[in-house]
XYZ file of C-alpha atoms in Angstrom:
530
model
C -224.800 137.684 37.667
C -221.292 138.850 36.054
C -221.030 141.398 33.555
C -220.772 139.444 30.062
C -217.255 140.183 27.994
C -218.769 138.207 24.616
C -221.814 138.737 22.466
C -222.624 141.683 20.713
C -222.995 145.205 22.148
C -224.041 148.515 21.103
C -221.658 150.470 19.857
C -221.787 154.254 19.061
C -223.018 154.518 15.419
C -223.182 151.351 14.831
C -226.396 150.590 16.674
C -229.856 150.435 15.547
C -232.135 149.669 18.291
C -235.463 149.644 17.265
C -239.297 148.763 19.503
C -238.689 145.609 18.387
C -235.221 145.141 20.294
C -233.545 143.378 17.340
C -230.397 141.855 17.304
C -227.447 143.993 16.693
C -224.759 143.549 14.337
C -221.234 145.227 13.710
C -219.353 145.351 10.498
C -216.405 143.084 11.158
C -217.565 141.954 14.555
C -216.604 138.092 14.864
C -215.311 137.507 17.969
C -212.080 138.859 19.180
C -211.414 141.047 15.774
C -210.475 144.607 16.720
C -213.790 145.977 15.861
C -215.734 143.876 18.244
C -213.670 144.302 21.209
C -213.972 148.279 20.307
C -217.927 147.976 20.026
C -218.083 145.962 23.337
C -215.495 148.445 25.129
C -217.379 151.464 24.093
C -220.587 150.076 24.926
C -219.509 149.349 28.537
C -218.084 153.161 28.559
C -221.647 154.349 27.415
C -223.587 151.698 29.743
C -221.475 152.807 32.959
C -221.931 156.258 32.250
C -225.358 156.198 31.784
C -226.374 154.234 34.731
C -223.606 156.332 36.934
C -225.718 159.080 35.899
C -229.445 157.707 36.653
C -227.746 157.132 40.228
C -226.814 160.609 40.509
C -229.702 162.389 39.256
C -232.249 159.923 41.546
C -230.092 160.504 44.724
C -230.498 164.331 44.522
C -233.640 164.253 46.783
C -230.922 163.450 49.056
C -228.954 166.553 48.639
C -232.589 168.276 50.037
C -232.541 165.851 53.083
C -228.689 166.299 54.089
C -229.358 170.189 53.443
C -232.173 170.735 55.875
C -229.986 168.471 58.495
C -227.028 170.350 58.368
C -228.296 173.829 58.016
C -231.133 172.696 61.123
C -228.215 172.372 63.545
C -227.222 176.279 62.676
C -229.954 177.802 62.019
C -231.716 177.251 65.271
C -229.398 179.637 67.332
C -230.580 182.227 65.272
C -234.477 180.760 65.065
C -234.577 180.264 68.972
C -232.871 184.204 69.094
C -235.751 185.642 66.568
C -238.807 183.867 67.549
C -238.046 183.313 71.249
C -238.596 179.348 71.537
C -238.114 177.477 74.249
C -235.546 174.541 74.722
C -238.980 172.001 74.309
C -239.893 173.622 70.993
C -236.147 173.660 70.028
C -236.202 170.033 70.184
C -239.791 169.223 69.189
C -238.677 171.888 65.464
C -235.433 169.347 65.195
C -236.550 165.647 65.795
C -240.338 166.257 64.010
C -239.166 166.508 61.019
C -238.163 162.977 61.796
C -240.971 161.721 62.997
C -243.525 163.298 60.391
C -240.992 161.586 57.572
C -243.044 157.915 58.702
C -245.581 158.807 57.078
C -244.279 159.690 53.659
C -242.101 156.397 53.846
C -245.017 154.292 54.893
C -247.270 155.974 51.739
C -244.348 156.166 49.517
C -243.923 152.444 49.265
C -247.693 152.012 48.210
C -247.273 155.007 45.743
C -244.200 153.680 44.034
C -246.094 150.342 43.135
C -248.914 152.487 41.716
C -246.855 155.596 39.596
C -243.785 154.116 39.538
C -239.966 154.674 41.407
C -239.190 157.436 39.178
C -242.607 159.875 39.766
C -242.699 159.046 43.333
C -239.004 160.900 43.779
C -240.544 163.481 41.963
C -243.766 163.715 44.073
C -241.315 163.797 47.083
C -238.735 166.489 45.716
C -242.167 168.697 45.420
C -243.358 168.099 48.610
C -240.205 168.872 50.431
C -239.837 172.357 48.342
C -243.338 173.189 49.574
C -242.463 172.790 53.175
C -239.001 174.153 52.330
C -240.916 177.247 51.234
C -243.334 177.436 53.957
C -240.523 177.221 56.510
C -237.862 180.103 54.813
C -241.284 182.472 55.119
C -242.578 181.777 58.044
C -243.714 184.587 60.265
C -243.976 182.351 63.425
C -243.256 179.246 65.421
C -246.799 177.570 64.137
C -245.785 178.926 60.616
C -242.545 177.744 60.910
C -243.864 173.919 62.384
C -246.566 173.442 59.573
C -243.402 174.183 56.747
C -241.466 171.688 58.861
C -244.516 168.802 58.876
C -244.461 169.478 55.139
C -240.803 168.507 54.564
C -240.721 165.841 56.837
C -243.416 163.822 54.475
C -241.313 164.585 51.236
C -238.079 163.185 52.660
C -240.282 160.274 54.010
C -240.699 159.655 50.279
C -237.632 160.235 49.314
C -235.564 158.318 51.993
C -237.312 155.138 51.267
C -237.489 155.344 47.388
C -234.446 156.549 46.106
C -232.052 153.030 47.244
C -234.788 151.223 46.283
C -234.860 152.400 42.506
C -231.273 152.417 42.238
C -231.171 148.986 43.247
C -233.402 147.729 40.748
C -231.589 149.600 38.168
C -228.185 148.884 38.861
C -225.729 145.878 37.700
C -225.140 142.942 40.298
C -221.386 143.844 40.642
C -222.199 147.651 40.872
C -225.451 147.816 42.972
C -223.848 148.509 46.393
C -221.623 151.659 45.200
C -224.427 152.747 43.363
C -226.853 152.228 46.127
C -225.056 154.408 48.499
C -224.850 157.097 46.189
C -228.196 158.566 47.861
C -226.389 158.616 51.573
C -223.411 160.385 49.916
C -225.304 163.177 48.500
C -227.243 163.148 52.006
C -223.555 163.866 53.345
C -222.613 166.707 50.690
C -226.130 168.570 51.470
C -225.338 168.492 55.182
C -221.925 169.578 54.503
C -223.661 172.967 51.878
C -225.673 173.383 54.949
C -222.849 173.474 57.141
C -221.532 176.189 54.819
C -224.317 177.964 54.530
C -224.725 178.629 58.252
C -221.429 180.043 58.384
C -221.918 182.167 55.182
C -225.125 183.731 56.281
C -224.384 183.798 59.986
C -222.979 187.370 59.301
C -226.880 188.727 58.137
C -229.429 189.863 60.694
C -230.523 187.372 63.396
C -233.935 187.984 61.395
C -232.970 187.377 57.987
C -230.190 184.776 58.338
C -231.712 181.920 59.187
C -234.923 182.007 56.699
C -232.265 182.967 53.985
C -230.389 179.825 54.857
C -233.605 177.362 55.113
C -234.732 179.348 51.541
C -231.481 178.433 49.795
C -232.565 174.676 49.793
C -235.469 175.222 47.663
C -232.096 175.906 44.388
C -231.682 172.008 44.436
C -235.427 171.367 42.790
C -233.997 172.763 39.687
C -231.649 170.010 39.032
C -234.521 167.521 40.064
C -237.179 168.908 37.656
C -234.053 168.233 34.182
C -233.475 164.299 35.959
C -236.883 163.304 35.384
C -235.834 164.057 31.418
C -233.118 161.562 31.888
C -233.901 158.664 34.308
C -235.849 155.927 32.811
C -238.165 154.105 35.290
C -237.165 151.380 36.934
C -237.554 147.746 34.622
C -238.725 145.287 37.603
C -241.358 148.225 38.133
C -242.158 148.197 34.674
C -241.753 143.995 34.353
C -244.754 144.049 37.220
C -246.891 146.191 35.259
C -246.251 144.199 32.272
C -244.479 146.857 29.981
C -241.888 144.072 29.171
C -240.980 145.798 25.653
C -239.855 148.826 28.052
C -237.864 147.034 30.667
C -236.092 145.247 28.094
C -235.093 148.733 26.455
C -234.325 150.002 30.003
C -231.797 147.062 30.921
C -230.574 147.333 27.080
C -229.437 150.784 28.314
C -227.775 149.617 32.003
C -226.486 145.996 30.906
C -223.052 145.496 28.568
C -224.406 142.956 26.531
C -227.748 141.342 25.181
C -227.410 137.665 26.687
C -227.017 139.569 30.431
C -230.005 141.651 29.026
C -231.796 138.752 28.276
C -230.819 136.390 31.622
C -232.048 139.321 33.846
C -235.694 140.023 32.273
C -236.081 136.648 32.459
C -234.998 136.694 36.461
C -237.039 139.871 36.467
C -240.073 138.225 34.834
C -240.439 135.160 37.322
C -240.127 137.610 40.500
C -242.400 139.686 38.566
C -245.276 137.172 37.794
C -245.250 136.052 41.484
C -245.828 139.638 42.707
C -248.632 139.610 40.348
C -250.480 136.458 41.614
C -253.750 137.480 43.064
C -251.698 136.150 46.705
C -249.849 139.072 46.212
C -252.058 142.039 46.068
C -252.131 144.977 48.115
C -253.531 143.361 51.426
C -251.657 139.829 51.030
C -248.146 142.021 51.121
C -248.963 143.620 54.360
C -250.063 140.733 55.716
C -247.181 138.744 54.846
C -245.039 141.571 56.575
C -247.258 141.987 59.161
C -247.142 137.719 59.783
C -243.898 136.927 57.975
C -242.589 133.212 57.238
C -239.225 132.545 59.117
C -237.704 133.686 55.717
C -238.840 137.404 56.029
C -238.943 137.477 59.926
C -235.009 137.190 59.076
C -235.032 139.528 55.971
C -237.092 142.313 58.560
C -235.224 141.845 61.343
C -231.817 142.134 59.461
C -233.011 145.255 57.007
C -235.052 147.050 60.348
C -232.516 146.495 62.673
C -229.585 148.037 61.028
C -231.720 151.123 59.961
C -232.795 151.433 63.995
C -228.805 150.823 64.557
C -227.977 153.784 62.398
C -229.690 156.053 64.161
C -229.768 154.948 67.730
C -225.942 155.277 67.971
C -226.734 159.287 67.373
C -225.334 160.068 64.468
C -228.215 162.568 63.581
C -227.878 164.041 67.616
C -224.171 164.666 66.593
C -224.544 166.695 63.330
C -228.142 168.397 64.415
C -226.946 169.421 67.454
C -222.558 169.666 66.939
C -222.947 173.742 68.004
C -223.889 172.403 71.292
C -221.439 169.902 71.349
C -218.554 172.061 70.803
C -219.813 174.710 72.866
C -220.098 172.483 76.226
C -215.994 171.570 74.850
C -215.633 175.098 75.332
C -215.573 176.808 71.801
C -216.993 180.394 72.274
C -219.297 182.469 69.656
C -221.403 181.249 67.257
C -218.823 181.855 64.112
C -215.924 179.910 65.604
C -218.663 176.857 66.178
C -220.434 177.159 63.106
C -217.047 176.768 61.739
C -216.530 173.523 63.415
C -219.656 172.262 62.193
C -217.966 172.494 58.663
C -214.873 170.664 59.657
C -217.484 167.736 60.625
C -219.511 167.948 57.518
C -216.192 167.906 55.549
C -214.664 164.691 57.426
C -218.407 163.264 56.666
C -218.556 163.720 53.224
C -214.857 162.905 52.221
C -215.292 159.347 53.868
C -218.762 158.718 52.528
C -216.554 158.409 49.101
C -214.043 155.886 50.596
C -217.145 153.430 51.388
C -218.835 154.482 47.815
C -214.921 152.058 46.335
C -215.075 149.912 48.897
C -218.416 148.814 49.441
C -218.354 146.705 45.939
C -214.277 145.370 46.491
C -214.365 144.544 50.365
C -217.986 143.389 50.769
C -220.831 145.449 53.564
C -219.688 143.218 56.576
C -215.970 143.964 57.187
C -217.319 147.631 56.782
C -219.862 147.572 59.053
C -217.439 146.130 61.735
C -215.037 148.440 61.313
C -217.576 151.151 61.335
C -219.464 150.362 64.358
C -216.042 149.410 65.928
C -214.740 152.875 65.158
C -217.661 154.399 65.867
C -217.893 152.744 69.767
C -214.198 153.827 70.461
C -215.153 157.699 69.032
C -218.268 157.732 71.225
C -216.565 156.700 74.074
C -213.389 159.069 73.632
C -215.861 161.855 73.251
C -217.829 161.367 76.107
C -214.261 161.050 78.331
C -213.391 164.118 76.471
C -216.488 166.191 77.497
C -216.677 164.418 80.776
C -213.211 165.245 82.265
C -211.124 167.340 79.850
C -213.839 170.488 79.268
C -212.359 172.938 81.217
C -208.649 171.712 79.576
C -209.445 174.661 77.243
C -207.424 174.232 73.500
C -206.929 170.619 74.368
C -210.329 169.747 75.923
C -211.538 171.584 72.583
C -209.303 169.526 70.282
C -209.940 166.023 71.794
C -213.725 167.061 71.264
C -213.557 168.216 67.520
C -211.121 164.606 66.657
C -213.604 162.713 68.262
C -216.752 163.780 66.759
C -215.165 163.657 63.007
C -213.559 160.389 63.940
C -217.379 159.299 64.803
C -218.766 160.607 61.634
C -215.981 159.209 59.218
C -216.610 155.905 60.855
C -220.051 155.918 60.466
C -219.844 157.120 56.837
C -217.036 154.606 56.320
C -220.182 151.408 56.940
C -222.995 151.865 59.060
C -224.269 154.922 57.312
C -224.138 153.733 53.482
C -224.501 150.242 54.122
C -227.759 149.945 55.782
C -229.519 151.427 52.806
C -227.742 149.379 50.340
C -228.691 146.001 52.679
C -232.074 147.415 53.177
C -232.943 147.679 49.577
C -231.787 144.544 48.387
C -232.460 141.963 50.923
C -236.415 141.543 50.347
C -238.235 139.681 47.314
C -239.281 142.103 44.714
C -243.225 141.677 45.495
C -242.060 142.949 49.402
C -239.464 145.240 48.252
C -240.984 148.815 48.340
C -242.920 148.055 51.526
C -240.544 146.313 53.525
C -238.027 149.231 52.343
C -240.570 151.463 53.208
C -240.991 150.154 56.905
C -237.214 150.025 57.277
C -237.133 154.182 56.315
C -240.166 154.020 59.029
C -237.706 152.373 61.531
C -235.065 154.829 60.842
C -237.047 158.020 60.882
C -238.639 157.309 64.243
C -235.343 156.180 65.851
C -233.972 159.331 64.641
C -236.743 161.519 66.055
C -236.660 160.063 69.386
C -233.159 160.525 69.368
C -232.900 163.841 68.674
C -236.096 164.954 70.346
C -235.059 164.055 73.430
C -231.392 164.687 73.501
C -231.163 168.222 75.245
C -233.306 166.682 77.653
C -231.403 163.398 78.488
C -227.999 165.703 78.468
C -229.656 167.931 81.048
C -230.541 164.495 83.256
C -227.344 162.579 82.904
C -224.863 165.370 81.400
C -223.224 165.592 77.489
C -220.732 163.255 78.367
C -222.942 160.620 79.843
C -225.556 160.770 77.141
C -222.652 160.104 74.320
C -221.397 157.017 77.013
C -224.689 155.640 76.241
C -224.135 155.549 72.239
C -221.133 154.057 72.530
C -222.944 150.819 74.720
C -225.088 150.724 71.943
C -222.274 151.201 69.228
C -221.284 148.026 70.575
C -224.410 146.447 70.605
C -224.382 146.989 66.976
C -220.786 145.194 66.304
C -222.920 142.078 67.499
C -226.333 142.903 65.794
C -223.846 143.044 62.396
C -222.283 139.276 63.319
C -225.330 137.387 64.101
C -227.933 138.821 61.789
C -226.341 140.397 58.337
C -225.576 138.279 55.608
C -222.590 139.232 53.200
C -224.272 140.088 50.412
C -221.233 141.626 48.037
C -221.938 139.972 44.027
C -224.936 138.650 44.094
C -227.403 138.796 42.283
C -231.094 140.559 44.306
C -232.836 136.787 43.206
C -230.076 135.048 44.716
C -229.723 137.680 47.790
C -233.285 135.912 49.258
C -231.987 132.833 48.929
C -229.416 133.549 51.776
C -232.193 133.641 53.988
C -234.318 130.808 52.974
C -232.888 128.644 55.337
C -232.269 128.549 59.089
C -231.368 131.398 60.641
C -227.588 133.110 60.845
C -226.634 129.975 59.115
C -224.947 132.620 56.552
C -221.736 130.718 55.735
C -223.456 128.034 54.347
C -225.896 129.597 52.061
C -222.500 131.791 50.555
C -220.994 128.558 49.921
C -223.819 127.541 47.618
C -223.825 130.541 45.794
C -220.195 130.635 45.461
C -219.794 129.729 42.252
C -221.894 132.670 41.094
C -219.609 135.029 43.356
C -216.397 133.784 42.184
C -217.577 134.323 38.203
C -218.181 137.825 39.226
C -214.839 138.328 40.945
C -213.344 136.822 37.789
C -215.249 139.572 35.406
C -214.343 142.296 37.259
C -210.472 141.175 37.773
C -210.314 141.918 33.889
C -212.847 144.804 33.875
C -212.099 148.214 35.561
C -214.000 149.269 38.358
C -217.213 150.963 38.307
């Protein structure tokens, strides 16, 4: 649905909103007078900002998640140094948190229906500081494994929340910027980690690595003043009936009352089916679990590109980048951790290109030229560490391009872009489970990936085991032609009706809903960007 330029808005001052949502009216405010068109400018000024920031302060969980990533892949040297662990337990402490993270994503769905979107990242935030606390004091291996367990099932709930909720909150012809915010702050916490292994890689082999896991916990203070400002999400609160409070929500994230008014009423029909008695708690599952040809397609598309993601090692590369630069033949741990830095940089400046492009361009010519990109990277680095590793400065420089030529690819499309499709592809009474399972998909692919890679390197070398991701790099080009839809200004009601009928048939169903597209395009060619 476009972004309305007439009606009345809510202007600075000049509102007065009351529980009774009452029309709003502006001295002077006929159409196209001066005043008006200042009212309706400054209320798209105040609506932007305020949903720009309910997008930022519900994606900080994120900045946790990236964190423990990035300062993971450092902060094992000094672990395995201190405690003594064993190349097994090295990769059992990386890829469980992984693994463990199921679990949160699989009860977080449930628990956002029940508490809402909004609690449920704050349950998650205080599970992962628990672990995160747990882990920074931990006087042994066990210790340290029970801390990790901990902060696996807070991301769980965090990974597979925070798109949804922004999502539901956003505006059709902002939702996919918006919806990657959460994988850009996962990029800047991996990048702080990055940093924070080379700042503290100067203490004691004792102290620096539970002072870097501690400084995580500093984010939770930002968390605990963005439950003061996020409202909960309005399809949440349209299911539970609180329609006086999802109108006042949307009032706050839509320019104008008749859009205010078209999408409760959008809200409210996807909202009374999820409340039909064929809906409950059981139905749901089994509708996943047994899924019409509709949301075979909707699973397959929103599980597959989260398995994707991960399964062309992406989370191998940044966990475990030390190792790759030291096989290219960078020596001491300061001149790799520095590396690491240079990758967590490249990361997070290109996770801002796909934040402006994602809305302008559309998610499928990004995802090709991500995966693309990301199967010619993969493949140059496993030449690289294959045949050039002894080449010393160049076999090291080849190395380093090719690793932050894989990650700005994959921050570019494939990383952003399957949470964005993943949250907004399935029917509102599906949405937080079949989001849920999709987080499942990706958390397990990750964990296999990256608790088996030191032992798949030792069995068919570095080089060889990075060949392998680039095969299934290009596996992924076709995954993205034959089963994603292009789902770039449309509305999340008219998103499932791309996959109502036959499958891949994708061309035809964006024809239908053209009209609808091209109104949007319209709007924003005579609105600036979000």
């Amino acid at each position: 649905m476009g972004m309305q330029e007439e009606g009345n808005g809510y202007g600075d001052g000049g509102s007065n909103i009351d529980t009774k949502y009452s029309r709003i009216d502006y001295a002077g405010s006929e159409a196209g007078t001066p005043s008006s068109e200042k009212a309706i400018a400054v209320k798209k000024y105040d609506t932007r900002k305020y949903v720009f920031a309910c997008a930022i302060f519900a994606s900080l969980n994120s900045v946790l998640m990236g964190y423990d990533v990035g300062v993971m892949s450092g902060a094992v040297i000094f672990i395995q140094e201190d405690l003594q662990i064993s190349e097994t337990e090295e990769e059992i402490l990386v890829g469980i948190l992984s693994i463990v993270s199921l679990f949160g994503s699989l009860i977080g769905g449930r628990t956002s229906d029940i508490i809402g979107r909004k609690w449920t990242i704050a349950l998650s935030a205080i599970i992962f500081q628990s672990g995160g606390a747990i882990m920074a004091l931990a006087p042994s291996f066990r210790v340290l494994m029970i801390g990790r367990l901990t902060a696996g099932v807070g991301i769980g709930f965090g990974v597979a929340i925070a798109p949804v909720y922004i999502v539901e909150i956003a505006p059709s012809v902002a939702r996919g910027s918006l919806t990657s915010f959460p994988e850009i702050f996962v990029n800047f916490g991996i990048l702080l980690g990055y940093i924070s292994n080379y700042a503290f890689s100067g203490l004691s082999v004792h102290m620096s690595w539970r002072v870097m896991l501690g400084v995580g916990i500093l984010p939770s203070i930002f968390l605990g003043f963005a439950l003061f400002v996020i409202p909960e999400s309005p399809r949440w609160l349209a299911m539970k009936n609180r329609i006086d409070e999802a109108r006042l929500v949307l009032s706050k994230t839509n320019e104008s009352e008749q859009e205010v008014e078209e999408r409760l009423a959008e809200i409210l029909v996807a909202a009374e089916e999820a409340n039909t008695e064929r809906y409950d708690k059981k139905a749901v599952w089994f509708e996943i679990l047994n899924p019409s040809p509709a949301a075979k397609r909707m699973l397959i598309t929103g599980c597959g590109i989260q398995c994707f993601q991960q399964i062309t090692g992406i989370e191998a590369t940044v966990y475990y980048s030390p190792t790759i630069f030291k096989h290219a033949g960078i020596q001491g741990n300061a001149q790799v951790l520095a590396a690491t830095v240079a990758v967590g940089f490249t990361k997070t400046v290109f996770i801002l290109f796909a934040t402006f492009l994602i809305d302008k361009l559309g998610r499928k010519p990004l995802l090709y030229l991500s995966t693309i990109g990301m199967t010619m990277s993969l493949l140059s680095l496993s030449l690289t560490l294959s045949f050039l590793r002894d080449n010393g400065r160049l076999g090291i420089t080849f190395a380093l391009l090719s690793v932050c030529a894989n990650v700005a690819f994959f921050s570019v499309g494939l990383g952003p872009i399957c949470w964005v499709l993943s949250s907004e592809i399935f029917p509102l009474r599906l949405r937080a489970q079949a989001s849920a399972l999709g987080a499942v998909a990706s958390r397990v692919s990750s964990g296999l990936v990256t608790m088996t890679f030191l032992s798949v390197c030792r069995a068919i070398t570095v080089g060889g085991t990075f060949c392998v991701f680039a095969v299934i790099s290009g596996l992924a080009v076709l995954f993205v032609y034959g089963c994603v839809p292009e789902t770039k200004g449309k509305s999340l009601e008219q998103i499932v009706m791309l996959f109502e009928d036959g499958g891949g048939d994708w061309q035809r169903r964006e024809v239908e809903l053209g009209d609808a597209e091209r109104l949007v395009s319209k709007e924003r060619l005579s609105d600036s960007s979000w």
